[in-house]
């Protein structure tokens, strides 16, 4: 199957600091992929470049065989690692904005997910806890019928009681799409992952199917991560 998300020789430098150093990998449709690595390994920079928010120093990203640009932004649903909406907005305002801005947005799906997570339409973003803000943004992101979902720390501030519901949301994306997420909560999320990509010093150290990695190493993904990146 042809890859829907390709990263070729991706490099990003900030002055003397190299955030990405020739990262290379590809993801096919129907895969839920964990982007794993320690702080400073380049995960957030990679996702921002892929979403069209940063320009690479060298290399390229292709989504559905197309370089990042107007088309790829229309088929990529991106969840940033921090709140990106005005804090004076209510949840209903946020849903309305997404509904107006993205032709592939499913308002009914978003409303249903927000209700399941007990987020009221009149709740103001500025009055929400960090975890509730993250849950709301994730509902909006996953309510699009995108080709590629890029999620930066989707479970960072989410309470354990809501995590199983959110993992179910993540697992029920379209088979024609791919979902790539960065996380440090590997133990919580590895049960829904199909593949993992390990980043280190801005390079893609290894890409592997989760089942094959467990069989090869005799360890969970979480245990393998701790072994590879131990201080």
Coordinates of N, CA and C in Angstrom, one line a residue:
X1 N 0.8 -1.2 0.0 CA 0.0 0.0 0.0 C 0.9 1.2 0.0
X2 N 0.5 2.2 -0.8 CA 1.3 3.5 -0.9 C 1.2 4.2 0.4
X3 N 2.2 4.9 0.8 CA 2.3 5.7 2.0 C 1.4 6.9 1.8
X4 N 0.7 7.3 2.9 CA -0.1 8.5 2.9 C 0.7 9.7 3.5
X5 N 1.7 9.4 4.3 CA 2.5 10.4 5.0 C 4.0 10.0 4.9
X6 N 4.8 10.8 4.2 CA 6.2 10.5 4.0 C 7.1 11.7 4.5
X7 N 8.1 11.3 5.2 CA 9.1 12.3 5.6 C 10.5 11.9 5.0
X8 N 11.0 12.8 4.2 CA 12.3 12.5 3.5 C 13.4 13.5 3.9
X9 N 14.4 13.0 4.6 CA 15.6 13.8 4.9 C 15.3 15.1 5.6
X10 N 14.3 15.0 6.5 CA 13.8 16.3 7.1 C 14.8 16.8 8.1
X11 N 15.1 18.1 7.9 CA 16.1 18.8 8.8 C 15.5 20.1 9.1
X12 N 15.7 20.5 10.4 CA 15.3 21.8 10.9 C 16.3 22.3 11.9
X13 N 16.9 23.5 11.6 CA 17.9 24.1 12.4 C 17.3 25.4 12.9
X14 N 17.6 25.7 14.2 CA 17.4 27.0 14.8 C 18.7 27.6 15.2
X15 N 19.3 28.4 14.3 CA 20.7 28.8 14.6 C 21.6 27.7 14.7
X16 N 22.3 27.5 15.8 CA 23.2 26.4 16.0 C 22.6 25.1 16.5
X17 N 21.3 25.2 16.8 CA 20.6 24.1 17.4 C 19.9 23.3 16.2
X18 N 20.1 22.0 16.2 CA 19.4 21.2 15.2 C 18.3 20.4 15.8
X19 N 17.1 20.7 15.5 CA 15.9 20.0 16.0 C 15.6 18.7 15.3
X20 N 15.8 18.7 14.0 CA 15.6 17.5 13.1 C 16.8 17.4 12.3
X21 N 17.3 16.2 12.1 CA 18.6 15.9 11.4 C 18.4 14.8 10.4
X22 N 17.7 15.1 9.3 CA 17.6 14.0 8.2 C 16.6 12.9 8.6
X23 N 15.5 13.3 9.3 CA 14.5 12.3 9.7 C 13.9 11.7 8.4
X24 N 13.6 10.4 8.5 CA 13.1 9.6 7.3 C 12.2 8.5 7.7
X25 N 11.0 8.5 7.3 CA 10.1 7.4 7.5 C 8.8 7.6 6.6
X26 N 8.0 6.6 6.6 CA 6.7 6.6 5.9 C 5.6 5.9 6.6
X27 N 4.4 6.3 6.5 CA 3.2 5.7 7.2 C 2.1 5.5 6.2
X28 N 1.6 4.3 6.2 CA 0.5 3.9 5.3 C -0.9 4.1 5.9
X29 N -1.9 4.2 5.1 CA -3.3 4.4 5.6 C -3.7 3.2 6.6
X30 N -4.5 3.5 7.5 CA -5.0 2.5 8.4 C -4.1 2.3 9.6
X31 N -3.1 3.0 9.8 CA -2.1 2.8 10.9 C -2.3 3.9 11.9
X32 N -2.2 3.5 13.2 CA -2.1 4.4 14.3 C -0.7 4.3 14.8
X33 N 0.0 5.3 14.7 CA 1.5 5.3 14.9 C 1.9 6.2 16.1
X34 N 2.7 5.7 17.0 CA 3.2 6.4 18.1 C 4.5 7.0 17.7
X35 N 4.7 8.4 17.9 CA 5.9 9.1 17.6 C 6.6 9.3 19.0
X36 N 7.6 8.5 19.2 CA 8.2 8.4 20.6 C 9.6 8.9 20.7
X37 N 9.9 9.6 21.8 CA 11.3 10.0 22.0 C 11.4 10.9 23.2
X38 N 12.5 11.1 23.7 CA 12.7 12.0 24.9 C 12.4 13.5 24.5
X39 N 12.4 14.3 25.5 CA 12.2 15.7 25.3 C 13.4 16.2 24.4
X40 N 13.1 17.1 23.5 CA 14.2 17.6 22.6 C 14.5 16.7 21.5
X41 N 13.8 15.6 21.2 CA 14.1 14.7 20.1 C 13.6 15.2 18.8
X42 N 12.7 16.2 18.8 CA 12.2 16.7 17.5 C 10.8 16.4 17.2
X43 N 10.0 15.8 18.1 CA 8.7 15.4 17.8 C 7.7 16.6 17.5
X44 N 7.7 17.6 18.3 CA 6.8 18.7 18.1 C 7.2 19.5 16.8
X45 N 8.5 19.7 16.6 CA 9.0 20.3 15.4 C 8.6 19.6 14.1
X46 N 8.7 18.2 14.2 CA 8.3 17.4 13.0 C 6.8 17.6 12.7
X47 N 6.0 17.5 13.8 CA 4.5 17.6 13.6 C 4.1 19.0 13.1
X48 N 4.8 20.1 13.6 CA 4.5 21.4 13.1 C 4.9 21.6 11.6
X49 N 6.0 21.1 11.2 CA 6.4 21.1 9.8 C 5.4 20.4 8.9
X50 N 5.0 19.2 9.4 CA 4.0 18.4 8.7 C 2.7 19.0 8.6
X51 N 2.3 19.9 9.5 CA 1.0 20.6 9.5 C 1.1 21.9 8.8
X52 N 2.3 22.2 8.3 CA 2.5 23.5 7.5 C 2.7 24.7 8.4
X53 N 3.1 24.5 9.6 CA 3.3 25.7 10.5 C 4.7 26.1 10.6
X54 N 5.6 25.3 10.2 CA 7.1 25.6 10.2 C 7.6 25.2 8.8
X55 N 8.7 25.9 8.4 CA 9.3 25.6 7.1 C 10.6 24.8 7.4
X56 N 10.9 23.7 6.8 CA 12.1 22.9 7.1 C 13.3 23.6 6.5
X57 N 14.5 23.3 7.1 CA 15.7 23.8 6.6 C 16.1 23.0 5.3
X58 N 15.8 21.7 5.4 CA 16.1 20.8 4.2 C 15.1 19.6 4.3
X59 N 15.0 18.9 3.2 CA 14.1 17.7 3.2 C 12.7 18.1 2.9
X60 N 11.8 17.1 2.9 CA 10.4 17.4 2.6 C 9.4 16.4 3.3
X61 N 8.2 16.9 3.3 CA 7.1 16.1 3.9 C 6.0 16.0 2.8
X62 N 5.5 14.8 2.5 CA 4.5 14.5 1.5 C 3.3 14.0 2.3
X63 N 2.1 14.5 2.0 CA 0.8 14.0 2.5 C 0.0 13.6 1.3
X64 N -0.3 12.3 1.1 CA -1.1 11.9 0.0 C -0.3 12.2 -1.3
X65 N 1.0 12.0 -1.3 CA 1.9 12.2 -2.4 C 2.1 13.7 -2.8
X66 N 1.7 14.6 -1.9 CA 1.7 16.1 -2.2 C 2.5 16.8 -1.2
X67 N 3.5 17.7 -1.6 CA 4.2 18.4 -0.6 C 3.3 19.3 0.2
X68 N 3.8 19.5 1.5 CA 3.0 20.3 2.4 C 2.6 21.7 1.8
X69 N 1.3 22.0 1.8 CA 0.8 23.3 1.2 C -0.6 23.4 1.4
X70 N -1.3 24.1 0.5 CA -2.8 24.4 0.7 C -3.5 23.0 0.7
X71 N -3.2 22.1 -0.2 CA -4.0 20.9 -0.3 C -3.8 20.0 1.0
X72 N -2.5 19.9 1.4 CA -2.3 19.0 2.5 C -2.9 19.6 3.8
X73 N -2.9 20.9 4.0 CA -3.6 21.5 5.1 C -5.1 21.2 5.2
X74 N -5.6 21.0 4.0 CA -7.1 20.7 3.9 C -7.4 19.3 4.3
X75 N -6.4 18.4 4.2 CA -6.7 17.0 4.5 C -5.9 16.5 5.7
X76 N -5.3 17.4 6.5 CA -4.5 17.1 7.7 C -5.2 17.8 8.9
X77 N -5.5 17.0 9.9 CA -6.1 17.5 11.1 C -5.1 17.4 12.2
X78 N -4.7 18.6 12.7 CA -3.6 18.8 13.6 C -4.0 19.2 15.0
X79 N -3.6 18.5 16.0 CA -3.8 18.9 17.4 C -2.5 19.4 18.0
X80 N -2.4 20.7 18.3 CA -1.2 21.3 18.8 C -1.0 20.9 20.3
X81 N 0.2 21.1 20.8 CA 0.5 20.7 22.2 C 0.0 21.8 23.2
X82 N -0.6 22.8 22.8 CA -1.2 23.8 23.7 C -2.4 24.4 23.1
X83 N -3.3 25.1 23.9 CA -4.5 25.7 23.4 C -4.3 26.7 22.3
X84 N -5.0 26.5 21.2 CA -4.8 27.4 20.0 C -6.0 28.2 19.7
X85 N -7.0 28.2 20.6 CA -8.2 28.9 20.3 C -8.3 30.1 21.4
X86 N -9.0 31.2 21.0 CA -9.2 32.3 21.9 C -9.8 31.8 23.3
X87 N -9.3 32.3 24.4 CA -9.8 31.8 25.7 C -11.2 32.4 26.0
X88 N -11.6 33.4 25.2 CA -13.0 34.0 25.5 C -14.0 33.2 24.7
X89 N -13.6 32.2 23.9 CA -14.6 31.4 23.2 C -15.3 30.4 24.1
X90 N -16.5 30.1 23.8 CA -17.2 29.0 24.5 C -16.9 27.7 23.6
X91 N -17.3 26.5 24.2 CA -17.2 25.3 23.4 C -18.0 25.4 22.1
X92 N -19.2 26.0 22.2 CA -20.0 26.1 21.1 C -19.4 27.0 20.0
X93 N -18.7 28.1 20.5 CA -18.0 29.0 19.5 C -16.9 28.2 18.8
X94 N -16.2 27.3 19.5 CA -15.1 26.5 18.9 C -15.7 25.6 17.9
X95 N -16.8 24.9 18.2 CA -17.4 24.0 17.2 C -17.9 24.8 16.0
X96 N -18.5 25.9 16.2 CA -19.0 26.8 15.1 C -17.8 27.2 14.2
X97 N -16.7 27.5 14.8 CA -15.5 27.9 14.0 C -15.0 26.8 13.1
X98 N -14.9 25.6 13.7 CA -14.4 24.4 13.0 C -15.4 24.1 11.9
X99 N -16.7 24.2 12.2 CA -17.8 23.9 11.2 C -17.7 24.8 10.0
X100 N -17.4 26.1 10.3 CA -17.3 27.1 9.2 C -16.0 26.9 8.4
X101 N -15.0 26.5 9.1 CA -13.6 26.6 8.4 C -13.3 25.3 7.7
X102 N -13.7 24.1 8.2 CA -13.3 22.9 7.6 C -14.5 22.2 7.0
X103 N -14.5 22.0 5.6 CA -15.6 21.3 5.0 C -15.8 19.9 5.4
X104 N -14.7 19.2 5.9 CA -14.9 17.8 6.3 C -15.2 17.7 7.8
X105 N -15.6 18.8 8.5 CA -16.0 18.7 9.9 C -17.4 18.2 10.1
X106 N -17.5 17.3 11.1 CA -18.8 16.6 11.4 C -19.3 17.2 12.8
X107 N -20.1 18.2 12.7 CA -20.6 18.9 13.9 C -21.3 18.0 14.8
X108 N -22.2 17.1 14.3 CA -22.9 16.2 15.2 C -22.0 15.3 16.0
X109 N -20.9 14.9 15.3 CA -19.9 14.0 16.0 C -19.2 14.8 17.1
X110 N -18.8 16.0 16.8 CA -18.2 16.8 17.8 C -19.1 17.1 19.0
X111 N -20.3 17.4 18.7 CA -21.3 17.7 19.8 C -21.5 16.5 20.7
X112 N -21.6 15.3 20.1 CA -21.8 14.0 20.8 C -20.6 13.7 21.7
X113 N -19.3 13.9 21.2 CA -18.2 13.6 22.0 C -18.0 14.6 23.1
X114 N -18.3 15.9 22.9 CA -18.2 16.9 23.9 C -19.2 16.5 25.0
X115 N -20.4 16.1 24.7 CA -21.4 15.7 25.6 C -21.0 14.5 26.4
X116 N -20.4 13.5 25.8 CA -19.9 12.4 26.5 C -18.8 12.7 27.5
X117 N -18.1 13.7 27.2 CA -17.0 14.2 28.1 C -17.5 15.3 29.1
X118 N -18.8 15.5 29.1 CA -19.4 16.5 30.0 C -18.9 17.9 29.8
X119 N -18.6 18.3 28.6 CA -18.2 19.6 28.2 C -19.5 20.3 27.7
X120 N -19.9 21.4 28.4 CA -21.2 22.1 28.0 C -20.9 23.1 26.9
X121 N -21.9 23.3 26.1 CA -21.8 24.3 25.0 C -21.4 25.7 25.5
X122 N -21.9 26.1 26.6 CA -21.7 27.4 27.1 C -20.4 27.6 27.9
X123 N -19.7 26.5 28.2 CA -18.4 26.5 28.9 C -17.4 27.3 28.2
X124 N -16.8 28.3 28.9 CA -15.8 29.2 28.3 C -14.4 28.5 28.4
X125 N -13.6 28.6 27.3 CA -12.3 28.0 27.3 C -11.4 28.5 28.4
X126 N -11.5 29.8 28.7 CA -10.6 30.4 29.7 C -10.9 29.9 31.1
X127 N -12.2 29.3 31.3 CA -12.6 28.8 32.6 C -12.3 27.3 32.7
X128 N -12.0 26.7 31.6 CA -11.7 25.2 31.7 C -10.4 24.9 32.2
X129 N -10.3 23.7 32.9 CA -8.9 23.2 33.3 C -8.1 22.9 32.0
X130 N -6.8 22.7 32.2 CA -6.0 22.4 31.1 C -6.4 21.0 30.5
X131 N -6.8 20.1 31.3 CA -7.2 18.8 30.8 C -8.5 18.9 30.0
X132 N -9.4 19.7 30.5 CA -10.7 19.9 29.7 C -10.5 20.6 28.4
X133 N -9.6 21.6 28.4 CA -9.2 22.2 27.1 C -8.6 21.2 26.2
X134 N -7.8 20.3 26.6 CA -7.2 19.3 25.8 C -8.2 18.3 25.2
X135 N -9.2 17.9 26.1 CA -10.2 17.1 25.6 C -11.1 17.7 24.6
X136 N -11.4 19.0 24.8 CA -12.2 19.7 23.8 C -11.5 19.8 22.4
X137 N -10.2 20.2 22.5 CA -9.5 20.3 21.2 C -9.3 19.0 20.5
X138 N -9.2 17.9 21.3 CA -9.1 16.6 20.7 C -10.4 16.2 20.0
X139 N -11.5 16.5 20.6 CA -12.8 16.2 20.0 C -13.0 17.0 18.7
X140 N -12.6 18.2 18.7 CA -12.7 19.0 17.4 C -11.8 18.4 16.4
X141 N -10.5 18.0 16.7 CA -9.6 17.5 15.8 C -10.1 16.2 15.2
X142 N -10.6 15.3 16.0 CA -11.0 14.0 15.6 C -12.4 14.0 14.9
X143 N -13.1 15.2 14.9 CA -14.4 15.3 14.2 C -14.3 15.6 12.7
X144 N -13.0 15.8 12.3 CA -12.8 16.0 10.9 C -12.6 14.6 10.1
X145 N -13.0 14.6 8.9 CA -12.8 13.4 8.0 C -11.5 13.6 7.3
X146 N -10.4 13.6 8.0 CA -9.1 13.9 7.4 C -8.4 12.7 6.8
X147 N -7.4 12.9 6.0 CA -6.5 11.8 5.5 C -5.4 11.5 6.5
X148 N -5.0 12.6 7.3 CA -3.9 12.4 8.2 C -4.2 13.2 9.5
X149 N -4.1 12.5 10.6 CA -4.3 13.1 11.9 C -2.9 13.2 12.6
X150 N -2.6 14.4 13.0 CA -1.3 14.6 13.7 C -1.6 15.2 15.1
X151 N -1.3 14.4 16.1 CA -1.7 14.8 17.5 C -0.4 14.9 18.4
X152 N -0.3 16.1 18.9 CA 0.9 16.3 19.8 C 0.5 16.2 21.3
X153 N 0.9 15.2 21.9 CA 0.5 14.9 23.3 C -1.0 15.0 23.6
X154 N -1.8 14.2 23.0 CA -3.2 14.3 23.2 C -3.7 13.9 24.6
X155 N -2.9 13.2 25.3 CA -3.3 12.8 26.7 C -2.6 13.5 27.8
X156 N -1.8 14.5 27.5 CA -1.0 15.1 28.4 C -1.6 15.5 29.8
X157 N -2.7 16.2 29.7 CA -3.4 16.7 31.0 C -4.7 16.0 31.2
X158 N -5.0 14.9 30.5 CA -6.3 14.3 30.6 C -6.3 13.3 31.8
X159 N -7.4 13.4 32.6 CA -7.5 12.5 33.8 C -7.7 11.1 33.3
X160 N -7.2 10.1 34.2 CA -7.3 8.7 33.8 C -8.7 8.2 33.5
X161 N -9.7 8.8 34.1 CA -11.1 8.4 33.9 C -11.6 8.6 32.5
X162 N -11.0 9.6 31.8 CA -11.4 10.0 30.4 C -10.5 9.3 29.4
X163 N -9.4 8.7 29.8 CA -8.4 8.2 28.9 C -9.0 7.1 28.0
X164 N -9.7 6.1 28.7 CA -10.2 5.0 27.9 C -11.2 5.4 26.8
X165 N -12.0 6.4 27.1 CA -12.9 7.0 26.1 C -12.1 7.6 25.0
X166 N -11.1 8.4 25.3 CA -10.3 9.0 24.3 C -9.5 8.0 23.5
X167 N -9.0 7.0 24.1 CA -8.4 5.9 23.3 C -9.3 5.3 22.3
X168 N -10.6 5.1 22.7 CA -11.6 4.6 21.8 C -11.8 5.5 20.6
X169 N -11.8 6.8 20.9 CA -12.0 7.8 19.8 C -10.8 7.7 18.8
X170 N -9.6 7.6 19.4 CA -8.4 7.5 18.6 C -8.4 6.2 17.7
X171 N -8.9 5.1 18.3 CA -8.9 3.8 17.6 C -9.9 3.8 16.5
X172 N -11.0 4.6 16.5 CA -12.1 4.5 15.6 C -12.0 5.5 14.5
X173 N -10.8 5.8 14.0 CA -10.6 6.7 12.9 C -10.8 6.0 11.6
X174 N -10.8 6.7 10.4 CA -11.1 6.0 9.2 C -9.9 5.1 8.7
X175 N -10.3 4.0 8.1 CA -9.2 3.1 7.6 C -8.5 3.7 6.4
X176 N -9.0 4.7 5.8 CA -8.4 5.4 4.7 C -7.4 6.5 5.1
X177 N -7.3 6.7 6.4 CA -6.5 7.7 7.0 C -5.4 7.1 7.8
X178 N -4.4 7.9 8.2 CA -3.4 7.5 9.2 C -3.4 8.5 10.3
X179 N -3.0 8.0 11.5 CA -3.0 8.8 12.7 C -1.6 8.7 13.4
X180 N -1.0 9.8 13.5 CA 0.4 9.8 14.2 C 0.3 10.7 15.4
X181 N 0.7 10.2 16.5 CA 0.6 11.0 17.8 C 1.9 10.9 18.5
X182 N 2.3 12.0 19.1 CA 3.5 12.0 20.0 C 2.9 11.9 21.4
X183 N 3.6 11.1 22.3 CA 3.2 11.0 23.7 C 4.4 10.5 24.5
X184 N 4.3 10.9 25.8 CA 5.2 10.3 26.8 C 4.4 9.2 27.7
X185 N 3.1 9.1 27.5 CA 2.3 8.2 28.3 C 2.2 6.9 27.5
X186 N 3.3 6.3 27.3 CA 3.4 5.1 26.4 C 2.6 3.9 27.0
X187 N 2.7 3.7 28.3 CA 2.0 2.6 28.9 C 0.5 2.7 28.7
X188 N -0.1 3.9 28.7 CA -1.5 4.1 28.5 C -2.0 3.9 27.1
X189 N -1.1 4.2 26.1 CA -1.6 4.3 24.7 C -1.1 3.1 23.9
X190 N -0.1 2.4 24.3 CA 0.5 1.4 23.4 C -0.5 0.3 23.0
X191 N -1.5 0.1 23.8 CA -2.5 -1.0 23.4 C -3.3 -0.7 22.2
X192 N -3.3 0.6 21.8 CA -4.1 0.9 20.5 C -3.1 1.2 19.3
X193 N -1.8 1.2 19.6 CA -0.8 1.5 18.5 C -0.6 0.3 17.6
X194 N -0.5 0.6 16.3 CA -0.1 -0.4 15.3 C 1.4 -0.4 15.1
X195 N 2.0 0.8 15.1 CA 3.4 1.0 14.8 C 4.0 2.1 15.8
X196 N 5.3 2.1 15.9 CA 6.0 3.1 16.6 C 7.2 3.6 15.8
X197 N 7.4 4.9 16.0 CA 8.6 5.5 15.4 C 9.4 6.2 16.5
X198 N 10.7 5.7 16.7 CA 11.5 6.3 17.8 C 12.4 7.4 17.2
X199 N 12.3 8.6 17.8 CA 13.2 9.7 17.4 C 14.3 9.9 18.5
X200 N 15.4 10.2 18.0 CA 16.6 10.5 18.9 C 17.5 11.5 18.2
X201 N 17.8 12.6 18.8 CA 18.6 13.6 18.3 C 18.2 14.1 16.9
X202 N 16.9 14.2 16.7 CA 16.3 14.6 15.4 C 16.3 13.6 14.3
X203 N 16.7 12.4 14.6 CA 16.7 11.3 13.6 C 15.6 10.3 13.9
X204 N 15.1 9.6 12.9 CA 14.2 8.5 13.1 C 15.1 7.2 13.4
X205 N 15.2 6.9 14.6 CA 16.1 5.8 15.1 C 15.6 4.5 14.6
X206 N 14.2 4.3 14.7 CA 13.7 3.0 14.3 C 12.2 3.1 14.1
X207 N 11.6 2.4 13.1 CA 10.2 2.3 12.9 C 9.9 0.8 12.9
X208 N 8.9 0.4 13.7 CA 8.5 -1.0 13.8 C 7.1 -1.2 14.1
X209 N 6.5 -2.3 13.7 CA 5.2 -2.7 14.1 C 5.3 -3.1 15.6
X210 N 4.2 -2.7 16.4 CA 4.2 -3.0 17.8 C 4.3 -4.4 18.1
X211 N 3.6 -5.3 17.5 CA 3.6 -6.7 17.8 C 5.0 -7.3 17.5
X212 N 5.6 -6.9 16.4 CA 6.9 -7.4 16.0 C 7.9 -7.0 17.0
X213 N 7.8 -5.7 17.5 CA 8.8 -5.2 18.5 C 8.7 -6.0 19.8
X214 N 7.4 -6.3 20.2 CA 7.2 -7.1 21.5 C 7.8 -8.5 21.3
X215 N 7.5 -9.1 20.2 CA 8.0 -10.5 19.9 C 9.5 -10.5 19.9
X216 N 10.2 -9.5 19.2 CA 11.6 -9.5 19.1 C 12.3 -9.2 20.4
X217 N 11.8 -8.3 21.2 CA 12.5 -7.9 22.4 C 12.0 -8.5 23.7
X218 N 10.8 -9.1 23.6 CA 10.2 -9.7 24.9 C 9.8 -8.6 25.8
X219 N 9.7 -7.4 25.4 CA 9.3 -6.2 26.3 C 8.1 -5.5 25.7
X220 N 7.4 -4.8 26.6 CA 6.4 -3.9 26.1 C 7.1 -2.7 25.5
X221 N 6.3 -1.9 24.7 CA 6.9 -0.7 24.1 C 7.4 0.3 25.2
X222 N 6.6 0.4 26.3 CA 7.0 1.2 27.4 C 8.4 0.8 27.9
X223 N 8.5 -0.5 28.2 CA 9.8 -1.0 28.7 C 10.9 -0.8 27.7
X224 N 10.7 -1.1 26.5 CA 11.7 -0.9 25.4 C 12.1 0.6 25.4
X225 N 11.2 1.5 25.4 CA 11.5 2.9 25.4 C 12.4 3.2 26.6
X226 N 12.1 2.8 27.8 CA 12.9 3.0 29.0 C 14.3 2.5 28.8
X227 N 14.4 1.3 28.2 CA 15.7 0.7 28.0 C 16.6 1.5 27.0
X228 N 16.0 1.9 25.9 CA 16.7 2.6 24.8 C 17.1 4.0 25.3
X229 N 16.2 4.7 26.0 CA 16.5 6.1 26.3 C 16.9 6.3 27.8
X230 N 17.3 5.2 28.5 CA 17.6 5.4 29.9 C 18.8 6.3 30.1
X231 N 18.8 7.1 31.1 CA 19.9 8.1 31.4 C 21.2 7.4 31.9

